[in-house]
PDB file of C-alpha atoms in Angstrom:
ATOM      1  CA  MET B 848     -16.263 -12.373  30.029  1.00  0.00           C
ATOM      2  CA  ALA B 849     -12.537 -12.133  29.337  1.00  0.00           C
ATOM      3  CA  ASP B 850     -13.230 -12.213  25.590  1.00  0.00           C
ATOM      4  CA  HIS B 851     -15.639  -9.276  25.890  1.00  0.00           C
ATOM      5  CA  ILE B 852     -13.117  -7.275  27.886  1.00  0.00           C
ATOM      6  CA  GLU B 853     -10.350  -8.026  25.383  1.00  0.00           C
ATOM      7  CA  ARG B 854     -12.567  -7.039  22.458  1.00  0.00           C
ATOM      8  CA  GLY B 855     -13.671  -3.862  24.207  1.00  0.00           C
ATOM      9  CA  TRP B 856     -10.036  -2.948  24.764  1.00  0.00           C
ATOM     10  CA  ARG B 857      -9.283  -3.440  21.072  1.00  0.00           C
ATOM     11  CA  VAL B 858     -12.094  -1.042  20.169  1.00  0.00           C
ATOM     12  CA  LEU B 859     -10.633   1.609  22.494  1.00  0.00           C
ATOM     13  CA  ALA B 860      -7.086   0.904  21.340  1.00  0.00           C
ATOM     14  CA  THR B 861      -8.129   1.139  17.697  1.00  0.00           C
ATOM     15  CA  ALA B 862      -9.725   4.519  18.379  1.00  0.00           C
ATOM     16  CA  LEU B 863      -6.533   5.628  20.121  1.00  0.00           C
ATOM     17  CA  CYS B 864      -4.352   4.479  17.234  1.00  0.00           C
ATOM     18  CA  PHE B 865      -6.400   6.260  14.600  1.00  0.00           C
ATOM     19  CA  GLY B 866      -6.521   9.336  16.825  1.00  0.00           C
ATOM     20  CA  VAL B 867      -2.734   9.309  17.033  1.00  0.00           C
ATOM     21  CA  PHE B 868      -2.606   8.805  13.271  1.00  0.00           C
ATOM     22  CA  GLY B 869      -4.796  11.850  12.645  1.00  0.00           C
ATOM     23  CA  ILE B 870      -3.086  14.136  15.150  1.00  0.00           C
ATOM     24  CA  GLY B 871       0.361  12.983  14.058  1.00  0.00           C
ATOM     25  CA  GLY B 872      -0.498  13.582  10.425  1.00  0.00           C
ATOM     26  CA  LEU B 873      -1.719  17.078  11.273  1.00  0.00           C
ATOM     27  CA  LEU B 874       1.479  17.907  13.172  1.00  0.00           C
ATOM     28  CA  VAL B 875       3.646  16.625  10.350  1.00  0.00           C
ATOM     29  CA  ARG B 876       1.717  18.704   7.824  1.00  0.00           C
ATOM     30  CA  LEU B 877       1.580  21.883   9.905  1.00  0.00           C
ATOM     31  CA  VAL B 878       4.983  21.764  11.615  1.00  0.00           C
ATOM     32  CA  VAL B 879       7.451  19.278  10.149  1.00  0.00           C
ATOM     33  CA  PHE B 880       6.865  19.833   6.436  1.00  0.00           C
ATOM     34  CA  PRO B 881       6.905  23.663   6.672  1.00  0.00           C
ATOM     35  CA  LEU B 882      10.212  23.474   8.564  1.00  0.00           C
ATOM     36  CA  LEU B 883      11.670  21.138   5.955  1.00  0.00           C
ATOM     37  CA  ALA B 884      10.515  23.548   3.236  1.00  0.00           C
ATOM     38  CA  LEU B 885      12.848  26.185   4.706  1.00  0.00           C
ATOM     39  CA  MET B 886      15.919  24.051   4.062  1.00  0.00           C
ATOM     40  CA  PRO B 887      18.028  24.914   0.977  1.00  0.00           C
ATOM     41  CA  TRP B 888      17.474  21.557  -0.694  1.00  0.00           C
ATOM     42  CA  SER B 889      16.733  20.713  -4.290  1.00  0.00           C
ATOM     43  CA  PRO B 890      13.110  19.698  -4.989  1.00  0.00           C
ATOM     44  CA  ALA B 891      14.195  16.046  -5.369  1.00  0.00           C
ATOM     45  CA  THR B 892      16.011  16.045  -2.021  1.00  0.00           C
ATOM     46  CA  HIS B 893      13.104  17.760  -0.286  1.00  0.00           C
ATOM     47  CA  ARG B 894      10.697  15.175  -1.683  1.00  0.00           C
ATOM     48  CA  ARG B 895      12.956  12.306  -0.585  1.00  0.00           C
ATOM     49  CA  VAL B 896      13.251  13.658   2.975  1.00  0.00           C
ATOM     50  CA  CYS B 897       9.476  14.152   3.234  1.00  0.00           C
ATOM     51  CA  ARG B 898       8.915  10.581   2.085  1.00  0.00           C
ATOM     52  CA  ASP B 899      11.408   9.364   4.686  1.00  0.00           C
ATOM     53  CA  VAL B 900       9.466  11.230   7.383  1.00  0.00           C
ATOM     54  CA  ILE B 901       6.271   9.498   6.265  1.00  0.00           C
ATOM     55  CA  HIS B 902       8.066   6.134   6.120  1.00  0.00           C
ATOM     56  CA  HIS B 903       9.294   6.376   9.728  1.00  0.00           C
ATOM     57  CA  ALA B 904       5.997   7.797  11.000  1.00  0.00           C
ATOM     58  CA  LEU B 905       4.119   4.822   9.557  1.00  0.00           C
ATOM     59  CA  ARG B 906       6.629   2.402  11.045  1.00  0.00           C
ATOM     60  CA  PHE B 907       5.818   3.933  14.436  1.00  0.00           C
ATOM     61  CA  PHE B 908       2.088   3.651  13.730  1.00  0.00           C
ATOM     62  CA  LEU B 909       2.402  -0.086  13.023  1.00  0.00           C
ATOM     63  CA  TRP B 910       4.509  -0.544  16.150  1.00  0.00           C
ATOM     64  CA  LEU B 911       1.815   1.235  18.184  1.00  0.00           C
ATOM     65  CA  MET B 912      -0.972  -0.918  16.773  1.00  0.00           C
ATOM     66  CA  ARG B 913       0.927  -4.087  17.585  1.00  0.00           C
ATOM     67  CA  ALA B 914       2.067  -2.869  21.019  1.00  0.00           C
ATOM     68  CA  LEU B 915      -1.523  -2.048  22.019  1.00  0.00           C
ATOM     69  CA  GLY B 916      -2.779  -5.424  20.816  1.00  0.00           C
ATOM     70  CA  VAL B 917      -4.886  -4.093  17.933  1.00  0.00           C
ATOM     71  CA  ILE B 918      -3.174  -6.290  15.347  1.00  0.00           C
ATOM     72  CA  GLN B 919      -0.343  -8.748  14.958  1.00  0.00           C
ATOM     73  CA  TYR B 920       1.640  -9.215  11.791  1.00  0.00           C
ATOM     74  CA  GLN B 921       4.451 -11.121  10.119  1.00  0.00           C
ATOM     75  CA  VAL B 922       6.549  -9.952   7.182  1.00  0.00           C
ATOM     76  CA  ARG B 923       8.259 -12.487   4.951  1.00  0.00           C
ATOM     77  CA  ASN B 924      11.174 -11.508   2.689  1.00  0.00           C
ATOM     78  CA  GLY B 925      10.823  -7.811   3.489  1.00  0.00           C
ATOM     79  CA  GLU B 926      14.424  -7.258   2.387  1.00  0.00           C
ATOM     80  CA  ARG B 927      13.211  -7.523  -1.205  1.00  0.00           C
ATOM     81  CA  LEU B 928      11.634  -4.077  -0.768  1.00  0.00           C
ATOM     82  CA  ARG B 929      14.954  -2.502   0.250  1.00  0.00           C
ATOM     83  CA  ARG B 930      15.919  -1.700  -3.312  1.00  0.00           C
ATOM     84  CA  GLY B 931      15.269   1.228  -5.602  1.00  0.00           C
ATOM     85  CA  GLY B 932      13.090   1.650  -8.663  1.00  0.00           C
ATOM     86  CA  LEU B 933      10.622  -1.110  -7.759  1.00  0.00           C
ATOM     87  CA  LEU B 934       7.172  -1.452  -9.279  1.00  0.00           C
ATOM     88  CA  ILE B 935       5.369  -2.934  -6.275  1.00  0.00           C
ATOM     89  CA  VAL B 936       1.964  -4.520  -6.862  1.00  0.00           C
ATOM     90  CA  ALA B 937      -0.198  -5.911  -4.074  1.00  0.00           C
ATOM     91  CA  ASN B 938      -3.669  -7.195  -3.380  1.00  0.00           C
ATOM     92  CA  HIS B 939      -5.780  -4.927  -1.196  1.00  0.00           C
ATOM     93  CA  PRO B 940      -7.858  -6.645   1.503  1.00  0.00           C
ATOM     94  CA  SER B 941      -7.631  -3.954   4.200  1.00  0.00           C
ATOM     95  CA  LEU B 942      -7.590  -0.208   4.800  1.00  0.00           C
ATOM     96  CA  ILE B 943      -4.050  -0.247   6.231  1.00  0.00           C
ATOM     97  CA  ASP B 944      -2.357  -2.200   3.406  1.00  0.00           C
ATOM     98  CA  ILE B 945      -0.745   1.019   2.163  1.00  0.00           C
ATOM     99  CA  VAL B 946       0.554   1.662   5.685  1.00  0.00           C
ATOM    100  CA  PHE B 947       2.377  -1.670   5.671  1.00  0.00           C
ATOM    101  CA  LEU B 948       3.875  -1.128   2.230  1.00  0.00           C
ATOM    102  CA  MET B 949       5.063   2.414   2.912  1.00  0.00           C
ATOM    103  CA  ALA B 950       6.453   1.407   6.287  1.00  0.00           C
ATOM    104  CA  LEU B 951       8.433  -1.388   4.622  1.00  0.00           C
ATOM    105  CA  THR B 952       9.581   0.664   1.622  1.00  0.00           C
ATOM    106  CA  ARG B 953      11.710   3.802   1.643  1.00  0.00           C
ATOM    107  CA  GLY B 954      11.229   6.445  -1.016  1.00  0.00           C
ATOM    108  CA  ALA B 955       7.765   5.153  -1.786  1.00  0.00           C
ATOM    109  CA  ASP B 956       5.608   6.826  -4.402  1.00  0.00           C
ATOM    110  CA  CYS B 957       1.974   5.956  -5.033  1.00  0.00           C
ATOM    111  CA  VAL B 958      -1.041   7.008  -7.053  1.00  0.00           C
ATOM    112  CA  VAL B 959      -3.536   9.016  -4.999  1.00  0.00           C
ATOM    113  CA  LYS B 960      -7.038  10.202  -5.762  1.00  0.00           C
ATOM    114  CA  ALA B 961      -7.235  13.794  -6.946  1.00  0.00           C
ATOM    115  CA  ALA B 962      -9.680  14.488  -4.102  1.00  0.00           C
ATOM    116  CA  LEU B 963      -6.888  13.861  -1.571  1.00  0.00           C
ATOM    117  CA  ALA B 964      -4.763  16.524  -3.264  1.00  0.00           C
ATOM    118  CA  ARG B 965      -7.606  19.006  -2.756  1.00  0.00           C
ATOM    119  CA  ASN B 966      -8.584  17.936   0.751  1.00  0.00           C
ATOM    120  CA  PRO B 967      -7.294  20.495   3.315  1.00  0.00           C
ATOM    121  CA  PHE B 968      -6.243  17.684   5.672  1.00  0.00           C
ATOM    122  CA  THR B 969      -4.221  15.698   3.124  1.00  0.00           C
ATOM    123  CA  ARG B 970      -3.158  18.065   0.349  1.00  0.00           C
ATOM    124  CA  GLY B 971      -0.053  19.246   2.221  1.00  0.00           C
ATOM    125  CA  THR B 972       1.217  15.696   2.615  1.00  0.00           C
ATOM    126  CA  VAL B 973       0.428  14.778  -0.996  1.00  0.00           C
ATOM    127  CA  ALA B 974       2.247  17.870  -2.253  1.00  0.00           C
ATOM    128  CA  ALA B 975       5.275  17.425   0.011  1.00  0.00           C
ATOM    129  CA  ALA B 976       5.697  13.756  -0.878  1.00  0.00           C
ATOM    130  CA  GLY B 977       5.172  14.438  -4.580  1.00  0.00           C
ATOM    131  CA  TRP B 978       2.817  11.493  -4.949  1.00  0.00           C
ATOM    132  CA  ILE B 979       1.206  10.948  -8.332  1.00  0.00           C
ATOM    133  CA  ARG B 980      -2.343  12.269  -8.708  1.00  0.00           C
ATOM    134  CA  ASN B 981      -4.822  10.262 -10.741  1.00  0.00           C
ATOM    135  CA  ASP B 982      -6.740  13.242 -12.134  1.00  0.00           C
ATOM    136  CA  ALA B 983      -4.706  13.157 -15.356  1.00  0.00           C
ATOM    137  CA  GLY B 984      -5.791   9.587 -16.097  1.00  0.00           C
ATOM    138  CA  GLY B 985      -5.099   7.531 -19.208  1.00  0.00           C
ATOM    139  CA  MET B 986      -1.687   7.513 -20.800  1.00  0.00           C
ATOM    140  CA  SER B 987      -0.650  10.672 -18.967  1.00  0.00           C
ATOM    141  CA  LEU B 988      -0.956   8.811 -15.666  1.00  0.00           C
ATOM    142  CA  VAL B 989       0.991   5.840 -17.054  1.00  0.00           C
ATOM    143  CA  GLU B 990       3.750   8.171 -18.215  1.00  0.00           C
ATOM    144  CA  ASP B 991       3.906   9.820 -14.776  1.00  0.00           C
ATOM    145  CA  CYS B 992       4.306   6.381 -13.189  1.00  0.00           C
ATOM    146  CA  ILE B 993       7.075   5.424 -15.623  1.00  0.00           C
ATOM    147  CA  ALA B 994       8.879   8.708 -14.948  1.00  0.00           C
ATOM    148  CA  SER B 995       8.705   8.078 -11.186  1.00  0.00           C
ATOM    149  CA  LEU B 996      10.258   4.626 -11.566  1.00  0.00           C
ATOM    150  CA  LYS B 997      12.988   5.896 -13.884  1.00  0.00           C
ATOM    151  CA  ALA B 998      13.842   8.527 -11.259  1.00  0.00           C
ATOM    152  CA  GLY B 999      14.532   5.697  -8.785  1.00  0.00           C
ATOM    153  CA  SER B1000      11.329   5.843  -6.735  1.00  0.00           C
ATOM    154  CA  ASN B1001       9.554   2.738  -5.517  1.00  0.00           C
ATOM    155  CA  LEU B1002       6.042   2.904  -6.927  1.00  0.00           C
ATOM    156  CA  ILE B1003       3.217   1.139  -5.076  1.00  0.00           C
ATOM    157  CA  ILE B1004       0.141   0.157  -7.077  1.00  0.00           C
ATOM    158  CA  PHE B1005      -2.924  -1.815  -6.031  1.00  0.00           C
ATOM    159  CA  PRO B1006      -4.030  -3.292  -9.382  1.00  0.00           C
ATOM    160  CA  GLU B1007      -7.576  -3.745  -8.087  1.00  0.00           C
ATOM    161  CA  GLY B1008      -7.878   0.009  -7.676  1.00  0.00           C
ATOM    162  CA  THR B1009      -9.884  -0.404  -4.466  1.00  0.00           C
ATOM    163  CA  ARG B1010     -10.180  -2.774  -1.537  1.00  0.00           C
ATOM    164  CA  THR B1011     -11.304  -6.326  -2.189  1.00  0.00           C
ATOM    165  CA  ARG B1012     -14.747  -7.186  -0.886  1.00  0.00           C
ATOM    166  CA  PRO B1013     -14.501 -10.333   1.291  1.00  0.00           C
ATOM    167  CA  GLY B1014     -15.532 -13.450  -0.586  1.00  0.00           C
ATOM    168  CA  GLU B1015     -15.470 -11.796  -3.998  1.00  0.00           C
ATOM    169  CA  PRO B1016     -12.929 -12.597  -6.747  1.00  0.00           C
ATOM    170  CA  LEU B1017     -10.061 -10.247  -7.547  1.00  0.00           C
ATOM    171  CA  LEU B1018     -10.835  -7.818 -10.348  1.00  0.00           C
ATOM    172  CA  LEU B1019      -7.573  -6.293 -11.552  1.00  0.00           C
ATOM    173  CA  GLN B1020      -7.406  -3.112 -13.601  1.00  0.00           C
ATOM    174  CA  ARG B1021      -4.757  -2.767 -16.306  1.00  0.00           C
ATOM    175  CA  GLY B1022      -2.857   0.213 -14.930  1.00  0.00           C
ATOM    176  CA  ALA B1023       0.038  -1.694 -13.339  1.00  0.00           C
ATOM    177  CA  ALA B1024       0.452  -3.911 -16.400  1.00  0.00           C
ATOM    178  CA  ASN B1025       0.448  -0.849 -18.635  1.00  0.00           C
ATOM    179  CA  VAL B1026       3.279   0.691 -16.625  1.00  0.00           C
ATOM    180  CA  ALA B1027       5.247  -2.582 -16.638  1.00  0.00           C
ATOM    181  CA  VAL B1028       4.872  -3.292 -20.354  1.00  0.00           C
ATOM    182  CA  ARG B1029       5.279   0.242 -21.656  1.00  0.00           C
ATOM    183  CA  GLY B1030       8.165   1.026 -19.293  1.00  0.00           C
ATOM    184  CA  GLY B1031       9.841  -2.393 -19.371  1.00  0.00           C
ATOM    185  CA  PHE B1032       9.755  -2.823 -15.575  1.00  0.00           C
ATOM    186  CA  ASP B1033       9.597  -6.096 -13.696  1.00  0.00           C
ATOM    187  CA  LEU B1034       6.984  -6.225 -10.947  1.00  0.00           C
ATOM    188  CA  THR B1035       7.546  -6.989  -7.270  1.00  0.00           C
ATOM    189  CA  PRO B1036       4.367  -8.727  -6.053  1.00  0.00           C
ATOM    190  CA  VAL B1037       3.301  -8.540  -2.415  1.00  0.00           C
ATOM    191  CA  VAL B1038       0.606 -10.875  -1.143  1.00  0.00           C
ATOM    192  CA  ILE B1039      -1.302  -9.512   1.860  1.00  0.00           C
ATOM    193  CA  ARG B1040      -3.575 -11.630   3.987  1.00  0.00           C
ATOM    194  CA  CYS B1041      -5.563 -10.725   7.071  1.00  0.00           C
ATOM    195  CA  GLU B1042      -7.343 -13.270   9.237  1.00  0.00           C
ATOM    196  CA  PRO B1043      -9.950 -12.624  10.426  1.00  0.00           C
ATOM    197  CA  PRO B1044     -10.762  -9.876   7.915  1.00  0.00           C
ATOM    198  CA  THR B1045     -10.870  -6.328   9.282  1.00  0.00           C
ATOM    199  CA  LEU B1046     -11.035  -2.771   7.948  1.00  0.00           C
ATOM    200  CA  THR B1047     -12.479  -4.129   4.717  1.00  0.00           C
ATOM    201  CA  LYS B1048     -14.305  -2.034   2.133  1.00  0.00           C
ATOM    202  CA  GLY B1049     -17.402  -0.458   3.650  1.00  0.00           C
ATOM    203  CA  GLU B1050     -16.628  -1.713   7.168  1.00  0.00           C
ATOM    204  CA  LYS B1051     -16.571   0.749  10.077  1.00  0.00           C
ATOM    205  CA  TRP B1052     -13.307   0.962  12.026  1.00  0.00           C
ATOM    206  CA  TYR B1053     -15.020   0.114  15.313  1.00  0.00           C
ATOM    207  CA  ARG B1054     -16.378  -3.202  13.977  1.00  0.00           C
ATOM    208  CA  VAL B1055     -13.416  -5.115  15.338  1.00  0.00           C
ATOM    209  CA  PRO B1056     -13.436  -8.896  14.772  1.00  0.00           C
ATOM    210  CA  SER B1057     -13.959 -11.394  17.576  1.00  0.00           C
ATOM    211  CA  ARG B1058     -10.225 -12.091  17.802  1.00  0.00           C
ATOM    212  CA  ARG B1059      -7.130 -10.025  17.109  1.00  0.00           C
ATOM    213  CA  PRO B1060      -6.433  -9.837  13.356  1.00  0.00           C
ATOM    214  CA  ARG B1061      -3.184 -11.261  12.046  1.00  0.00           C
ATOM    215  CA  TYR B1062      -1.626  -9.809   8.915  1.00  0.00           C
ATOM    216  CA  GLU B1063       0.798 -11.727   6.738  1.00  0.00           C
ATOM    217  CA  ILE B1064       2.808  -9.689   4.240  1.00  0.00           C
ATOM    218  CA  ASP B1065       4.706 -11.912   1.829  1.00  0.00           C
ATOM    219  CA  VAL B1066       7.092 -10.250  -0.628  1.00  0.00           C
ATOM    220  CA  HIS B1067       7.577 -12.566  -3.599  1.00  0.00           C
ATOM    221  CA  PRO B1068      10.455 -12.672  -6.092  1.00  0.00           C
ATOM    222  CA  ASP B1069      10.248 -10.230  -8.970  1.00  0.00           C
ATOM    223  CA  PHE B1070       7.715 -11.051 -11.654  1.00  0.00           C
ATOM    224  CA  SER B1071       9.583 -10.720 -14.945  1.00  0.00           C
ATOM    225  CA  VAL B1072       7.830  -8.642 -17.575  1.00  0.00           C
ATOM    226  CA  ALA B1073       9.997 -10.048 -20.395  1.00  0.00           C
ATOM    227  CA  PRO B1074       7.555 -12.820 -21.459  1.00  0.00           C
ATOM    228  CA  TRP B1075       4.845 -10.202 -21.913  1.00  0.00           C
ATOM    229  CA  MET B1076       6.861  -7.573 -23.760  1.00  0.00           C
ATOM    230  CA  PRO B1077       5.032  -6.756 -27.000  1.00  0.00           C
ATOM    231  CA  GLY B1078       7.514  -7.796 -29.701  1.00  0.00           C
ATOM    232  CA  ASP B1079       5.267  -8.601 -32.631  1.00  0.00           C
ATOM    233  CA  THR B1080       2.235  -8.536 -30.343  1.00  0.00           C
ATOM    234  CA  GLU B1081       0.272  -5.354 -29.864  1.00  0.00           C
ATOM    235  CA  VAL B1082       0.852  -3.536 -26.585  1.00  0.00           C
ATOM    236  CA  VAL B1083      -2.835  -3.717 -25.667  1.00  0.00           C
ATOM    237  CA  GLN B1084      -2.804  -7.495 -26.026  1.00  0.00           C
ATOM    238  CA  ALA B1085       0.402  -7.779 -23.980  1.00  0.00           C
ATOM    239  CA  VAL B1086      -1.116  -5.650 -21.204  1.00  0.00           C
ATOM    240  CA  ARG B1087      -4.260  -7.758 -21.210  1.00  0.00           C
ATOM    241  CA  ARG B1088      -2.271 -11.001 -20.977  1.00  0.00           C
ATOM    242  CA  LEU B1089      -0.060  -9.690 -18.177  1.00  0.00           C
ATOM    243  CA  THR B1090      -3.096  -8.496 -16.212  1.00  0.00           C
ATOM    244  CA  ARG B1091      -4.663 -11.934 -16.562  1.00  0.00           C
ATOM    245  CA  SER B1092      -1.443 -13.594 -15.395  1.00  0.00           C
ATOM    246  CA  LEU B1093      -1.208 -11.264 -12.375  1.00  0.00           C
ATOM    247  CA  SER B1094      -4.801 -12.037 -11.461  1.00  0.00           C
ATOM    248  CA  GLU B1095      -4.116 -15.767 -11.615  1.00  0.00           C
ATOM    249  CA  PHE B1096      -0.929 -15.318  -9.568  1.00  0.00           C
ATOM    250  CA  PHE B1097      -2.587 -13.382  -6.746  1.00  0.00           C
ATOM    251  CA  THR B1098      -5.632 -15.647  -6.659  1.00  0.00           C
ATOM    252  CA  ARG B1099      -3.401 -18.729  -6.462  1.00  0.00           C
ATOM    253  CA  GLU B1100      -1.039 -17.321  -3.830  1.00  0.00           C
ATOM    254  CA  ILE B1101      -3.799 -16.005  -1.588  1.00  0.00           C
ATOM    255  CA  ARG B1102      -5.391 -19.432  -1.580  1.00  0.00           C
ATOM    256  CA  ARG B1103      -2.065 -21.136  -0.963  1.00  0.00           C
ATOM    257  CA  GLU B1104      -1.274 -18.921   2.020  1.00  0.00           C
ATOM    258  CA  GLY B1105      -4.703 -19.620   3.422  1.00  0.00           C
ATOM    259  CA  ALA B1106      -4.437 -23.394   3.077  1.00  0.00           C
TER     260      ALA B1106
END
């Protein structure tokens, strides 16, 4: 009986949290960002302040989810994200992975779907934060990512491109490796685990697991790109090799954390 009551509460609390998320996002877009736009700042300063607003808002959202008993989480070596110009790559088991990474990282940039830049509920936030849109695609997108990193932003990329389906192997795209190799950037890998799984691809938010999910966010030491720099090897081959190495790394570390 107690288990049913506790699970029922988590369904209600999850609804409350996502309601706060939606209303808060609307207020930020309709009130906070327009007020910030009135300030006599340079475009770069305005973008940085808007990203800071998002950073602190997401920190509050995570605090609320933990305070209401929706989730619990542990962050290891989070100080490694308190630097500038990081190329952050992470696995993607859950809907709120990006929330964790942006809450832990100031000045975060990311690649967003072009549809979000056109959506009336999200386009204001995307524009204010200056996040990279993926509609350009190809080398143009890679160049935008490299430019963001050179400007000192912390760029978050999920190499899988979408959430992992539980029980299926990781399938990494080559975008992150392309940025690393062509721009000469080391990668900062973040391994995310959630047990039991929740908010996975295709899963409804109200399908809460039988017990409270626990997230583990482990920030690993930088992954040097030097061994995969082209040299006499073609760039395409270097990107392919780095992608394979990243896939092996994440697969190994996820299993190790789960042991």
